mmCIF file of C-alpha atoms and ligand atoms in Angstrom:
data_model
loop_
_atom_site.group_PDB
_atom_site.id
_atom_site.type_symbol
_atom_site.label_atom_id
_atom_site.label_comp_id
_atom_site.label_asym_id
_atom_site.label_seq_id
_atom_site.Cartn_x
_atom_site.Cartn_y
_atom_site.Cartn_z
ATOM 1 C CA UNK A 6 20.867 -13.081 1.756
ATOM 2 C CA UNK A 7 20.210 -13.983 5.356
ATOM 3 C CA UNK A 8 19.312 -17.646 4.347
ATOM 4 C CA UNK A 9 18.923 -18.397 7.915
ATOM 5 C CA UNK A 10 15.870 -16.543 7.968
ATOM 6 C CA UNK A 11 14.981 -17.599 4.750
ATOM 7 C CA UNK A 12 14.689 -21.010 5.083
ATOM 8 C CA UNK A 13 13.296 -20.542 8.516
ATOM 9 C CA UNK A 14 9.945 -18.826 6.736
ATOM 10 C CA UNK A 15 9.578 -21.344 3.915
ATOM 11 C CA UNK A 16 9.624 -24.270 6.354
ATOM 12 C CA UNK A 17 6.401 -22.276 8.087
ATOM 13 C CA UNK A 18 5.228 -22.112 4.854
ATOM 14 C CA UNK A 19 5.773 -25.836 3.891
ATOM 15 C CA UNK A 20 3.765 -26.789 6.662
ATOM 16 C CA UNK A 21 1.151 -23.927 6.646
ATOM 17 C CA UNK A 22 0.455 -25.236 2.987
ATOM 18 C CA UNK A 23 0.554 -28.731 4.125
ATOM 19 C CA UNK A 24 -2.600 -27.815 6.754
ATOM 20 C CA UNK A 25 -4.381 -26.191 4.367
ATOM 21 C CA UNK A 26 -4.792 -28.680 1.838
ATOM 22 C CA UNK A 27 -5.311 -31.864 4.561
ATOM 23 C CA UNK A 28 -7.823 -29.400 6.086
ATOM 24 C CA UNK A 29 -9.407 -29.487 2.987
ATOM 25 C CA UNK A 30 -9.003 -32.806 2.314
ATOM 26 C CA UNK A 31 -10.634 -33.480 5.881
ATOM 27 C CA UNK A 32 -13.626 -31.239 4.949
ATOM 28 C CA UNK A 33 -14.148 -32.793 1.586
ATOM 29 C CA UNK A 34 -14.246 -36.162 2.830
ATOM 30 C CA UNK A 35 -16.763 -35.108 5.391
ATOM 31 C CA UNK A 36 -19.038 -33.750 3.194
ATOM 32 C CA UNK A 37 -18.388 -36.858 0.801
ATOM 33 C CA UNK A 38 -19.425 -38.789 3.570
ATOM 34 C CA UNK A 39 -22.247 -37.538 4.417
ATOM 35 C CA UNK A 40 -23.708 -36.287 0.501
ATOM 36 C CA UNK A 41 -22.217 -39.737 -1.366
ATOM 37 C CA UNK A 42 -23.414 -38.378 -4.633
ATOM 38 C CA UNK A 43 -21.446 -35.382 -4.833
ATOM 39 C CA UNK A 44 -18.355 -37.766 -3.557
ATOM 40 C CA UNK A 45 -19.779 -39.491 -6.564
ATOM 41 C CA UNK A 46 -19.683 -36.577 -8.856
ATOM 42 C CA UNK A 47 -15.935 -35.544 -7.708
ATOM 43 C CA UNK A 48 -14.798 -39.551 -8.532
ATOM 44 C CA UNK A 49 -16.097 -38.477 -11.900
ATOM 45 C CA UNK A 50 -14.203 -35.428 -12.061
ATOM 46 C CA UNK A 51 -10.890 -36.906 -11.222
ATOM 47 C CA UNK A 52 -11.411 -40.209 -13.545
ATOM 48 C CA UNK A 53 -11.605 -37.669 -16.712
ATOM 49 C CA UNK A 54 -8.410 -35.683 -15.852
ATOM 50 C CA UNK A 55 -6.332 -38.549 -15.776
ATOM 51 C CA UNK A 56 -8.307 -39.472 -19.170
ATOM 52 C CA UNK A 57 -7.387 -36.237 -20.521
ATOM 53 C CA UNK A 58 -4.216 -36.275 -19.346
ATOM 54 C CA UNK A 59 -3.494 -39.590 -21.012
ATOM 55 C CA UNK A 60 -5.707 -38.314 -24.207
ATOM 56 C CA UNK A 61 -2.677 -35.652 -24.673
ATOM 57 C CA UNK A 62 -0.395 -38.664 -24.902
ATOM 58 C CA UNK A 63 -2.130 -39.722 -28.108
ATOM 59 C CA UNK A 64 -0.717 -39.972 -31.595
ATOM 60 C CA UNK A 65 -3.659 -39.043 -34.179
ATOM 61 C CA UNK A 66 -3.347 -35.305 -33.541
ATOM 62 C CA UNK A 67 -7.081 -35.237 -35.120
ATOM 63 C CA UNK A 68 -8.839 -37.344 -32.730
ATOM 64 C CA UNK A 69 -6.977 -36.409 -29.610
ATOM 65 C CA UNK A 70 -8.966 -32.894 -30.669
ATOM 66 C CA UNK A 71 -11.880 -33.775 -30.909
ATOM 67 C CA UNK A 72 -11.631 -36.102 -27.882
ATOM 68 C CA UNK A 73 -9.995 -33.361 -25.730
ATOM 69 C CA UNK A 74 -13.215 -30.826 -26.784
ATOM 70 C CA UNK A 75 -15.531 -33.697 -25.792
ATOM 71 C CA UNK A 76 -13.906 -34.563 -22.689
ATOM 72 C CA UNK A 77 -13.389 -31.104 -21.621
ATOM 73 C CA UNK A 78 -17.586 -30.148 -22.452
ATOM 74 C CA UNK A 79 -18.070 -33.468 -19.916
ATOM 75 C CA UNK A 80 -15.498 -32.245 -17.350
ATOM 76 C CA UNK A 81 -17.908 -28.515 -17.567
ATOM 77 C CA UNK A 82 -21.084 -30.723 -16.885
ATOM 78 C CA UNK A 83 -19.976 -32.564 -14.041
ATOM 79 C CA UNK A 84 -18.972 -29.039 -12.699
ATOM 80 C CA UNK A 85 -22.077 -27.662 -13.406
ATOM 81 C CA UNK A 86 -23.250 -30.747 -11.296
ATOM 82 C CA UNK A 87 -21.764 -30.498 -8.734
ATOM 83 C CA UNK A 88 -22.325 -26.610 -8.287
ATOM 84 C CA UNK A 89 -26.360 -27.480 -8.263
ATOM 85 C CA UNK A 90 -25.649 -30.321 -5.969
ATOM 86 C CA UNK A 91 -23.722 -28.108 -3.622
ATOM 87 C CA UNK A 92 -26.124 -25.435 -4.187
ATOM 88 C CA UNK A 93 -29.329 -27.617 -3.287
ATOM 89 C CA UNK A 94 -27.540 -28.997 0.484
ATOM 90 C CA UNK A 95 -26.070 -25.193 0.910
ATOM 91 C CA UNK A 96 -22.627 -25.813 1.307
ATOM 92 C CA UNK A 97 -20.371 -22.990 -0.095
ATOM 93 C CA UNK A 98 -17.998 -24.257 -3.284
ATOM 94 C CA UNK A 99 -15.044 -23.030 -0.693
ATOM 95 C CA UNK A 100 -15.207 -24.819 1.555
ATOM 96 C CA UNK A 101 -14.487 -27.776 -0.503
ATOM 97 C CA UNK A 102 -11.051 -25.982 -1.217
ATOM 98 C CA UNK A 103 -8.054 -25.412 0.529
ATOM 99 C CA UNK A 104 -8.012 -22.043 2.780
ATOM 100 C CA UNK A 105 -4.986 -20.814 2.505
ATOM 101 C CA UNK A 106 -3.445 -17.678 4.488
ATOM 102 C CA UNK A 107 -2.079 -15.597 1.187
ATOM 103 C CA UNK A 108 -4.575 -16.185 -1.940
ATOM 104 C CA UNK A 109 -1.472 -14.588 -4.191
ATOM 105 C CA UNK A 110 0.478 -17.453 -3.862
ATOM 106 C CA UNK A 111 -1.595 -20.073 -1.924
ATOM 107 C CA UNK A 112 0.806 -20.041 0.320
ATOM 108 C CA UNK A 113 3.902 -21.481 -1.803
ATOM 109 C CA UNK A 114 5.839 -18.135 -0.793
ATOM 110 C CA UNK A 115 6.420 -17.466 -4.484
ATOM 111 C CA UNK A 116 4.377 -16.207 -7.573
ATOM 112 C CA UNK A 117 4.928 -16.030 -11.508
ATOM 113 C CA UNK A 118 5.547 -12.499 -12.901
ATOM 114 C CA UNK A 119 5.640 -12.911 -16.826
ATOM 115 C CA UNK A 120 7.490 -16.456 -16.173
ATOM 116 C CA UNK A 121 9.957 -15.613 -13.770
ATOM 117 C CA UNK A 122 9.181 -16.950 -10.528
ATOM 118 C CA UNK A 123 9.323 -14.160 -7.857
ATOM 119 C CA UNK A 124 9.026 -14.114 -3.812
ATOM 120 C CA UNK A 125 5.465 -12.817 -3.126
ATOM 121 C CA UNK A 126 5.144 -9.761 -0.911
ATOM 122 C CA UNK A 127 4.013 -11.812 1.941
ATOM 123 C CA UNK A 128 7.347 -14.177 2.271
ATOM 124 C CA UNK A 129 9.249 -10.999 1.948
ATOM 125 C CA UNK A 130 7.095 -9.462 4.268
ATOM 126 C CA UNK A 131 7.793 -12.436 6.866
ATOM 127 C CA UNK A 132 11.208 -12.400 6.219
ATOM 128 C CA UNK A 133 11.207 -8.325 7.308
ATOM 129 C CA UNK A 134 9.640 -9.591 10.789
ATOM 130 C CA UNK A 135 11.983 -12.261 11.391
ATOM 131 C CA UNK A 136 15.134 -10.037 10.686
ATOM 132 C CA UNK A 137 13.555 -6.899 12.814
ATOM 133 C CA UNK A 138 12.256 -9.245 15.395
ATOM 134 C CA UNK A 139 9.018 -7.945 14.596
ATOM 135 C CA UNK A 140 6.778 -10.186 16.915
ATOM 136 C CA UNK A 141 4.701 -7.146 17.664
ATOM 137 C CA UNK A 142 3.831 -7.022 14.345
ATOM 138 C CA UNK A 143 1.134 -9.686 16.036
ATOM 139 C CA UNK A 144 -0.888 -6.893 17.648
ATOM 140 C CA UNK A 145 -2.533 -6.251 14.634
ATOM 141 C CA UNK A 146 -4.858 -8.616 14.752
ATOM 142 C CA UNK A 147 -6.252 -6.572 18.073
ATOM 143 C CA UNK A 148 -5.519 -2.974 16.752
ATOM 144 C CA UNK A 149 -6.567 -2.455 13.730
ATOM 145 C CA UNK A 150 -9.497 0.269 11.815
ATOM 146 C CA UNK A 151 -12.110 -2.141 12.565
ATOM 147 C CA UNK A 152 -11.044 -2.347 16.529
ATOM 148 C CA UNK A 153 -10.743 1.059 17.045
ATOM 149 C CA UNK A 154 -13.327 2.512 19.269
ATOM 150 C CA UNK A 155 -14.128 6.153 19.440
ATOM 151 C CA UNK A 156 -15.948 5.696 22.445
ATOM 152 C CA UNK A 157 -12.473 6.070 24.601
ATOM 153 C CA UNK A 158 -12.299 9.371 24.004
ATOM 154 C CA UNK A 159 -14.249 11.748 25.623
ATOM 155 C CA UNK A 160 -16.640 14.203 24.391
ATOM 156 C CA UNK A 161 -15.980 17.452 26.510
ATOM 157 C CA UNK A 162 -14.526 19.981 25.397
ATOM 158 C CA UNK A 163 -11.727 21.193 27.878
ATOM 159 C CA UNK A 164 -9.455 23.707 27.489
ATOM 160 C CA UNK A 165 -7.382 23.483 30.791
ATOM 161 C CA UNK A 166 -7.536 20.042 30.736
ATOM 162 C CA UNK A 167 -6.783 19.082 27.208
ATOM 163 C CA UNK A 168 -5.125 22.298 25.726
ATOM 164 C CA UNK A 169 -6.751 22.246 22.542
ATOM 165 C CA UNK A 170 -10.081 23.801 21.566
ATOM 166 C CA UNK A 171 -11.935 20.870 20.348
ATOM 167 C CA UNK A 172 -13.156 17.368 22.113
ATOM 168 C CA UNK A 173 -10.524 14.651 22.275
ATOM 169 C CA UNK A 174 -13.342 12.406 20.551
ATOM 170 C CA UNK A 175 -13.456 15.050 17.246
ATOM 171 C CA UNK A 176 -9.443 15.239 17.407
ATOM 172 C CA UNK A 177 -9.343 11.738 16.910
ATOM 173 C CA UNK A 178 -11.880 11.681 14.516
ATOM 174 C CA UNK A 179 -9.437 13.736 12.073
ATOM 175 C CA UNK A 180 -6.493 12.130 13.215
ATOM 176 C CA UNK A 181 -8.347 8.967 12.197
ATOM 177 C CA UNK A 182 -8.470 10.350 9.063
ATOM 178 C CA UNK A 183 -5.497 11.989 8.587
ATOM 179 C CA UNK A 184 -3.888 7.957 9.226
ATOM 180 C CA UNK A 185 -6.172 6.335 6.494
ATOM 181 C CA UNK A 186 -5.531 9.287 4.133
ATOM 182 C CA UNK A 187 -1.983 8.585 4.811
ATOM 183 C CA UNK A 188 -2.287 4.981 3.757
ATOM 184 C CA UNK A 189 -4.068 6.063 0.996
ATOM 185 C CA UNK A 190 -1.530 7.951 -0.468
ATOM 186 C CA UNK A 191 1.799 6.355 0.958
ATOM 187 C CA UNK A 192 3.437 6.441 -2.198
ATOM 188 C CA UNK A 193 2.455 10.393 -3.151
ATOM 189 C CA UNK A 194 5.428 12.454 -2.950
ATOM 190 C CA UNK A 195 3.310 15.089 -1.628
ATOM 191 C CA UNK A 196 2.280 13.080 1.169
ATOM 192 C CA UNK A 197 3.820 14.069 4.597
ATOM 193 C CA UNK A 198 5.383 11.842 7.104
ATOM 194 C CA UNK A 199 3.195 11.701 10.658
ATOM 195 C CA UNK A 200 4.472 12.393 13.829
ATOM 196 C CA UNK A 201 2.368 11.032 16.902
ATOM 197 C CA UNK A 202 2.484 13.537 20.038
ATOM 198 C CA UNK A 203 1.019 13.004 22.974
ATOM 199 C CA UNK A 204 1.150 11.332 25.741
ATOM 200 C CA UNK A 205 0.812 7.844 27.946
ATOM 201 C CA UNK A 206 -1.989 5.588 26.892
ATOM 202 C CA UNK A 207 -3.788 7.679 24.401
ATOM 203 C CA UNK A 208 -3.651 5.381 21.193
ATOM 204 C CA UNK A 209 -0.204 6.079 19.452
ATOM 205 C CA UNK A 210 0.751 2.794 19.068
ATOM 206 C CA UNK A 211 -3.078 1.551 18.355
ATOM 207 C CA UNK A 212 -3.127 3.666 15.434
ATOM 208 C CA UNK A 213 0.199 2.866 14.445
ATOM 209 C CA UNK A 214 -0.486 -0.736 14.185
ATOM 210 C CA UNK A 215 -3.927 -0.036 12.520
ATOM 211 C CA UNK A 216 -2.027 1.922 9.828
ATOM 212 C CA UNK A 217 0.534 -1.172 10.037
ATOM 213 C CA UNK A 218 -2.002 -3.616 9.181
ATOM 214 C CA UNK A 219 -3.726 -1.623 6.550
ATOM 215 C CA UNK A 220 -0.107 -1.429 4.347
ATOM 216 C CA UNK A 221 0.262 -5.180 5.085
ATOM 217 C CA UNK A 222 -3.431 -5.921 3.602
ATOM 218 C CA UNK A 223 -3.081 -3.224 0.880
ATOM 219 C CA UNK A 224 0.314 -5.719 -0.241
ATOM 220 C CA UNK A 225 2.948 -2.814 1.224
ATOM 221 C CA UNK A 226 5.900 -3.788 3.235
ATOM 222 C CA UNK A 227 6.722 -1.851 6.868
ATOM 223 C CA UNK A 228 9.190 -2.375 8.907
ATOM 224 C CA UNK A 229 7.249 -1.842 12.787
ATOM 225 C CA UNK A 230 9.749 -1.476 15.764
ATOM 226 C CA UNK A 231 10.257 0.430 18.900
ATOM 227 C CA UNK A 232 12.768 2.901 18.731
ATOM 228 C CA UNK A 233 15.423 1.266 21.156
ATOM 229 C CA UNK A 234 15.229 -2.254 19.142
ATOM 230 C CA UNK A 235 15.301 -0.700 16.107
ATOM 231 C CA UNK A 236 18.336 0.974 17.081
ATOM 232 C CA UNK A 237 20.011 -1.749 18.181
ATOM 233 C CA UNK A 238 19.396 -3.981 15.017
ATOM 234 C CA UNK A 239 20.456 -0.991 12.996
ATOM 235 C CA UNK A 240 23.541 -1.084 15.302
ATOM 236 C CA UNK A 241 23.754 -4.872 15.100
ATOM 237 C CA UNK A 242 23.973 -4.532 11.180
ATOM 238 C CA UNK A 243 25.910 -1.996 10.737
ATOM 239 C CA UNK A 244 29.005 -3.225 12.785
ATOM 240 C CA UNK A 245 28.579 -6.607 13.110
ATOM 241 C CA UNK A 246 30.568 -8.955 10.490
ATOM 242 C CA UNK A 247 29.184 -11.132 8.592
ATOM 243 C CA UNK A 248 25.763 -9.200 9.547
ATOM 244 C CA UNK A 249 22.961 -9.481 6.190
ATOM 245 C CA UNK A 250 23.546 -6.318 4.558
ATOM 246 C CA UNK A 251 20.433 -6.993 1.874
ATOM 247 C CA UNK A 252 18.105 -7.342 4.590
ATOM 248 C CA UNK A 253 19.944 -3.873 6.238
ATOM 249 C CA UNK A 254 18.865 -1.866 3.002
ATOM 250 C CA UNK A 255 15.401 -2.900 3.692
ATOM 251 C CA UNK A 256 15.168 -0.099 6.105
ATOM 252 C CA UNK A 257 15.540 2.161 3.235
ATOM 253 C CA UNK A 258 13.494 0.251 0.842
ATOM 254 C CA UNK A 259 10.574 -0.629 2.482
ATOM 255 C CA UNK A 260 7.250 1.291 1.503
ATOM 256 C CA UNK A 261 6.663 2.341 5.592
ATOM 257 C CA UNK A 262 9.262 2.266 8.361
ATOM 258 C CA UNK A 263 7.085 2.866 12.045
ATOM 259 C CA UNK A 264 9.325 3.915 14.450
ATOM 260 C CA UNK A 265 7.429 3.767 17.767
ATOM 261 C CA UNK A 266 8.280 5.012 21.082
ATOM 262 C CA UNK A 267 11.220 7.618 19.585
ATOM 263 C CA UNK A 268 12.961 9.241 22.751
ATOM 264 C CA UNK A 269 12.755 5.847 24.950
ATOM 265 C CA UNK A 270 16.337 4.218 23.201
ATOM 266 C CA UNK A 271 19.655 4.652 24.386
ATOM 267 C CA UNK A 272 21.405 7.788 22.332
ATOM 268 C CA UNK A 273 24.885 7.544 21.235
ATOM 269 C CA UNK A 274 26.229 9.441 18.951
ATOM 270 C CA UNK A 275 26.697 6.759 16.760
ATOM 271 C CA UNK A 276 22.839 5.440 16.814
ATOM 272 C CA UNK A 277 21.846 9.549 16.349
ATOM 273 C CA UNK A 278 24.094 9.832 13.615
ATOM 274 C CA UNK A 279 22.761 6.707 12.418
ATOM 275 C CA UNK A 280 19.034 7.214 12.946
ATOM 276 C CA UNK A 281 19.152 10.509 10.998
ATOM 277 C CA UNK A 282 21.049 9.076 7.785
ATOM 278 C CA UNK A 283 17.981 6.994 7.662
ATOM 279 C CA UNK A 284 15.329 9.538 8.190
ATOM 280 C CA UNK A 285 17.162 11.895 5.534
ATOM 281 C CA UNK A 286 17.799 9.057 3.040
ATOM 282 C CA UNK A 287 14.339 8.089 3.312
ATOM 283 C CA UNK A 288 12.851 11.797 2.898
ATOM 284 C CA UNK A 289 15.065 12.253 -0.256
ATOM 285 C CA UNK A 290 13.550 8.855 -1.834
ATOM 286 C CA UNK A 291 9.746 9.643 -0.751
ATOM 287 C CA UNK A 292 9.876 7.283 1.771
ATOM 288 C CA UNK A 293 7.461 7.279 4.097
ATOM 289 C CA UNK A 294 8.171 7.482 8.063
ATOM 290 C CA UNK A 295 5.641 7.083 11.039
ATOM 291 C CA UNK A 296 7.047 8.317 14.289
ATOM 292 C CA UNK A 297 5.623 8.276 17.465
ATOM 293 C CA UNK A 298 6.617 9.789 20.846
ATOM 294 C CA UNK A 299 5.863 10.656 24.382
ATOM 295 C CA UNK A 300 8.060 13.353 24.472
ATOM 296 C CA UNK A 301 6.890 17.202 23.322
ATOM 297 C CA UNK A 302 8.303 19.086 20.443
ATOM 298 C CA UNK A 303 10.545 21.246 22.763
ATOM 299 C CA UNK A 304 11.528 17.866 24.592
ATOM 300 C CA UNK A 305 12.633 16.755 21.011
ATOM 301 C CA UNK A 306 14.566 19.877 20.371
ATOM 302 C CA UNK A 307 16.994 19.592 23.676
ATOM 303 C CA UNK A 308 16.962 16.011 23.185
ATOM 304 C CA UNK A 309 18.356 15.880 19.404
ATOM 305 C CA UNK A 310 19.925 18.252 17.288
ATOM 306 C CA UNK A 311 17.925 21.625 17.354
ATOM 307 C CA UNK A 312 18.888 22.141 13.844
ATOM 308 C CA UNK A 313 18.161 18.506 12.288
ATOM 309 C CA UNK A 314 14.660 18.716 14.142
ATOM 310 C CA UNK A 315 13.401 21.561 13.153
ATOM 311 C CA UNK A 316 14.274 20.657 9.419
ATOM 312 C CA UNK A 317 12.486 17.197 9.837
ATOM 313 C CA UNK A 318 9.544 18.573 11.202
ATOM 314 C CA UNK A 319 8.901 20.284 8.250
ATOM 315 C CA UNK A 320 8.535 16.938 6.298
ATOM 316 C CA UNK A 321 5.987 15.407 9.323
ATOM 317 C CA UNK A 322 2.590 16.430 9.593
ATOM 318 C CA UNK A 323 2.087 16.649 13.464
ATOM 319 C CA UNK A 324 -0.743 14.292 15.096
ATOM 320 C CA UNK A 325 -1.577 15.747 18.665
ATOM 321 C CA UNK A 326 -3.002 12.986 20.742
ATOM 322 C CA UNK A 327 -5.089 14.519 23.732
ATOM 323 C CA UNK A 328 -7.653 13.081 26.524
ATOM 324 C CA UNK A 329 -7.950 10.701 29.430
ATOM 325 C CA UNK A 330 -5.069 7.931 29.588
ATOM 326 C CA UNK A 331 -6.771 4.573 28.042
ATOM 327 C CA UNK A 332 -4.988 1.939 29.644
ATOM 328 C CA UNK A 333 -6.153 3.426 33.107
ATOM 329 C CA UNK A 334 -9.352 3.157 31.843
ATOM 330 C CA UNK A 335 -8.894 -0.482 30.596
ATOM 331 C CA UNK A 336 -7.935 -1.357 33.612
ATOM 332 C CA UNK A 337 -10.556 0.264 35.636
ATOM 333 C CA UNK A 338 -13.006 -1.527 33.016
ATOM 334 C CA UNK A 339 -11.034 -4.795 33.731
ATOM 335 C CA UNK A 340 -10.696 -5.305 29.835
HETATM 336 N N1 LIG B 652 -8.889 3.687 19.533
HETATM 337 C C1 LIG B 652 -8.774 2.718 20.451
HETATM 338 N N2 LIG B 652 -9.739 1.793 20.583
HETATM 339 C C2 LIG B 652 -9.618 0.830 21.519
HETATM 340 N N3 LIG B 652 -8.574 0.698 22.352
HETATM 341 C C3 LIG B 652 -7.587 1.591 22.272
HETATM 342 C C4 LIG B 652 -7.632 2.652 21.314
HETATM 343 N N4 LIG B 652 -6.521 3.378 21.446
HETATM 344 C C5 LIG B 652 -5.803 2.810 22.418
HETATM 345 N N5 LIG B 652 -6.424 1.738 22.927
HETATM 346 C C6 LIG B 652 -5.924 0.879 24.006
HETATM 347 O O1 LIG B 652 -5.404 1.697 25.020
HETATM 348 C C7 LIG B 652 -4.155 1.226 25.518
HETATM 349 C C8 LIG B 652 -3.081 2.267 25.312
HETATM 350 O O2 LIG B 652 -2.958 2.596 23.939
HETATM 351 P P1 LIG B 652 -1.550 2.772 23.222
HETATM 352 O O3 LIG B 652 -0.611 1.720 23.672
HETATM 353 O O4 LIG B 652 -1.792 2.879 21.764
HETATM 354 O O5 LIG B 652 -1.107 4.172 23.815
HETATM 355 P P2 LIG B 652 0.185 5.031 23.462
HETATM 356 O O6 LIG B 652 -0.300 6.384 23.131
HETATM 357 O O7 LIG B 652 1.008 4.340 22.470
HETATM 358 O O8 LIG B 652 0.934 5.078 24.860
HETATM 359 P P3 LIG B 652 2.527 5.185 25.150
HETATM 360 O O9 LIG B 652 2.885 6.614 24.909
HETATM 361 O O10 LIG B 652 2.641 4.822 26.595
HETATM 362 O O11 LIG B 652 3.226 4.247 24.252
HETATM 363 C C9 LIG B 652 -3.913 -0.075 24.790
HETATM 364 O O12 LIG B 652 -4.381 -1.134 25.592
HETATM 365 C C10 LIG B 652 -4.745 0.043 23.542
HETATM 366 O O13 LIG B 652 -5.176 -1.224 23.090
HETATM 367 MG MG1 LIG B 653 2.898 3.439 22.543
HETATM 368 ZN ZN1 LIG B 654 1.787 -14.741 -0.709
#
């Protein structure tokens, strides 16, 4: 186990927890301050658990029943009293509580499955974008489904300039598609991989990290990297002592591996003979892959084995992105 990273991730969570709760805490006494009967109401609240924690101390089994029954029909009154008091100054209950980043495991990094206690997908997640170096995993936040505008993409239909009989705007419509389908069904073994074509600036990587974020919300793991880090971590693990070989099956294991900018690393024959025992070892265990590329298909072909390509395309479902480069546009835009 690479504790390094480990320990690394549950000291962020330590503290992320830690915020959460004084921000709370901060809130609460805020509103307290300024409403004194519902700081009142919450006194109340917190005097009777301690009672009925002490109550469960108690010898008379008897009594402590019916005590516990009665304290626990107060403890739902003074609830119900302080939902109507909350209710009547508009203040949501939630904001009294603490807001924590991953409502699974409020932010503890771990979770009870049938009383064993478990990492939840999110630490493990983290852990995955530590060990991959996966700080553009960040991006998401910008480039997501709900970010992605339609209005880059133009509406003409071009021939000569585009090479493909329909608008860029309706071919990204169904490649839009095509990506949330894929998400969709990620774990269907009739689901193909995608393969991202096209060239400069045209959204590859903006719909890669949109798909990206939608595994990471739906509770999936991915592991997200351009192709010439990912090939040197793969590198890095594979013939480096001492390198975390649990963490190294993860590229195997993981429900998505997005391999971004294929054609821009470094080829050995090492890293090629590497990168395919991946891609094959995935395919066989319905493993989904997301590739995307600047180069063309017949670029691909001289550039890697004729014979392993054409076999691998087979498994991909081919995304063609066409139209006008975006980042020019951004730029002339100035956004
Ligand atoms: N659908 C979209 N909505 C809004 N902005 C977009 C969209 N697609 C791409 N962009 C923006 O356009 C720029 C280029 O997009 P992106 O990096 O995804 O292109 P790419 O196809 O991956 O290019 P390259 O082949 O050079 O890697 C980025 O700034 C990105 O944020
Ligand atoms: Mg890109
Ligand atoms: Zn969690």
């Amino acid at each position: 186990m690479d504790s390094d990273a480990y320990l690394k991730i549950k000291k962020e969570y330590d503290i992320k927890r830690e915020k959460a709760l004084a921000d709370a805490k901060a809130r609460r006494e805020a509103i307290y301050l300024k409403y004194p009967k519902l700081g009142e109401l919450e006194n109340e609240k917190n005097m009777l658990a301690i009672k009925i924690t002490q109550n469960i101390l108690r010898l008379d089994e008897l009594n402590r029943q019916i005590e516990q029954d009665n304290m626990q029909l107060k403890l739902e009154n003074i609830d119900k009293k302080i939902e109507k008091e909350l209710k009547s100054i508009g203040i949501d209950k939630e904001e009294l509580e603490p807001n924590y980043e991953c409502k699974n495991c409020n932010d503890t990094g771990v979770i009870n499955n049938n009383g064993t206690t478990e990492y939840c997908h999110c630490f493990l997640q983290k852990v995955i974008n530590e060990t991959y170096k996966q700080t553009n995993i960040s991006k998401i936040d910008e480039e997501n489904f709900d970010t992605f505008d339609l209005g880059f993409y133009s509406n003409n239909v071009d021939y000569e300039k585009y090479g493909i009989k329909k608008s860029p705007r309706q071919n990204i419509e169904s490649i839009k598609k095509i990506a949330l389908d894929f998400v969709d069904n990620v774990d269907n073994p009739s689901q193909k991989n995608l393969l991202f074509v096209g060239n400069t600036g045209l959204g590859k990587t903006f719909l890669a990290n949109a798909i990206a974020k939608k595994m990471l919300d739906n509770a999936k793991s991915v592991i997200y990297q351009t192709a010439p880090i990912f090939m040197d971590k793969i590198m890095e693990f594979k013939f480096s002592q001492g390198a975390d070989k649990s963490q190294y099956y993860k590229i195997f294991d993981v429900d998505l591996l997005i391999i971004d900018d294929l054609g821009t690393e470094t080829m050995t024959n090492n890293k090629y003979t590497e990168l395919f025992n991946i891609i094959n070892t995935r395919l066989l265990n319905n493993k989904k892959i997301l590739i995307s590329t600047n180069l063309t298909l017949n670029e691909l072909y001289e550039r890697y084995d004729e014979r392993v390509i054409s076999r691998l395309i087979g498994e991909f479902r081919i995304c063609k992105f066409v139209g006008d480069d975006i980042r020019l546009k951004k730029k002339r835009l100035n956004i």
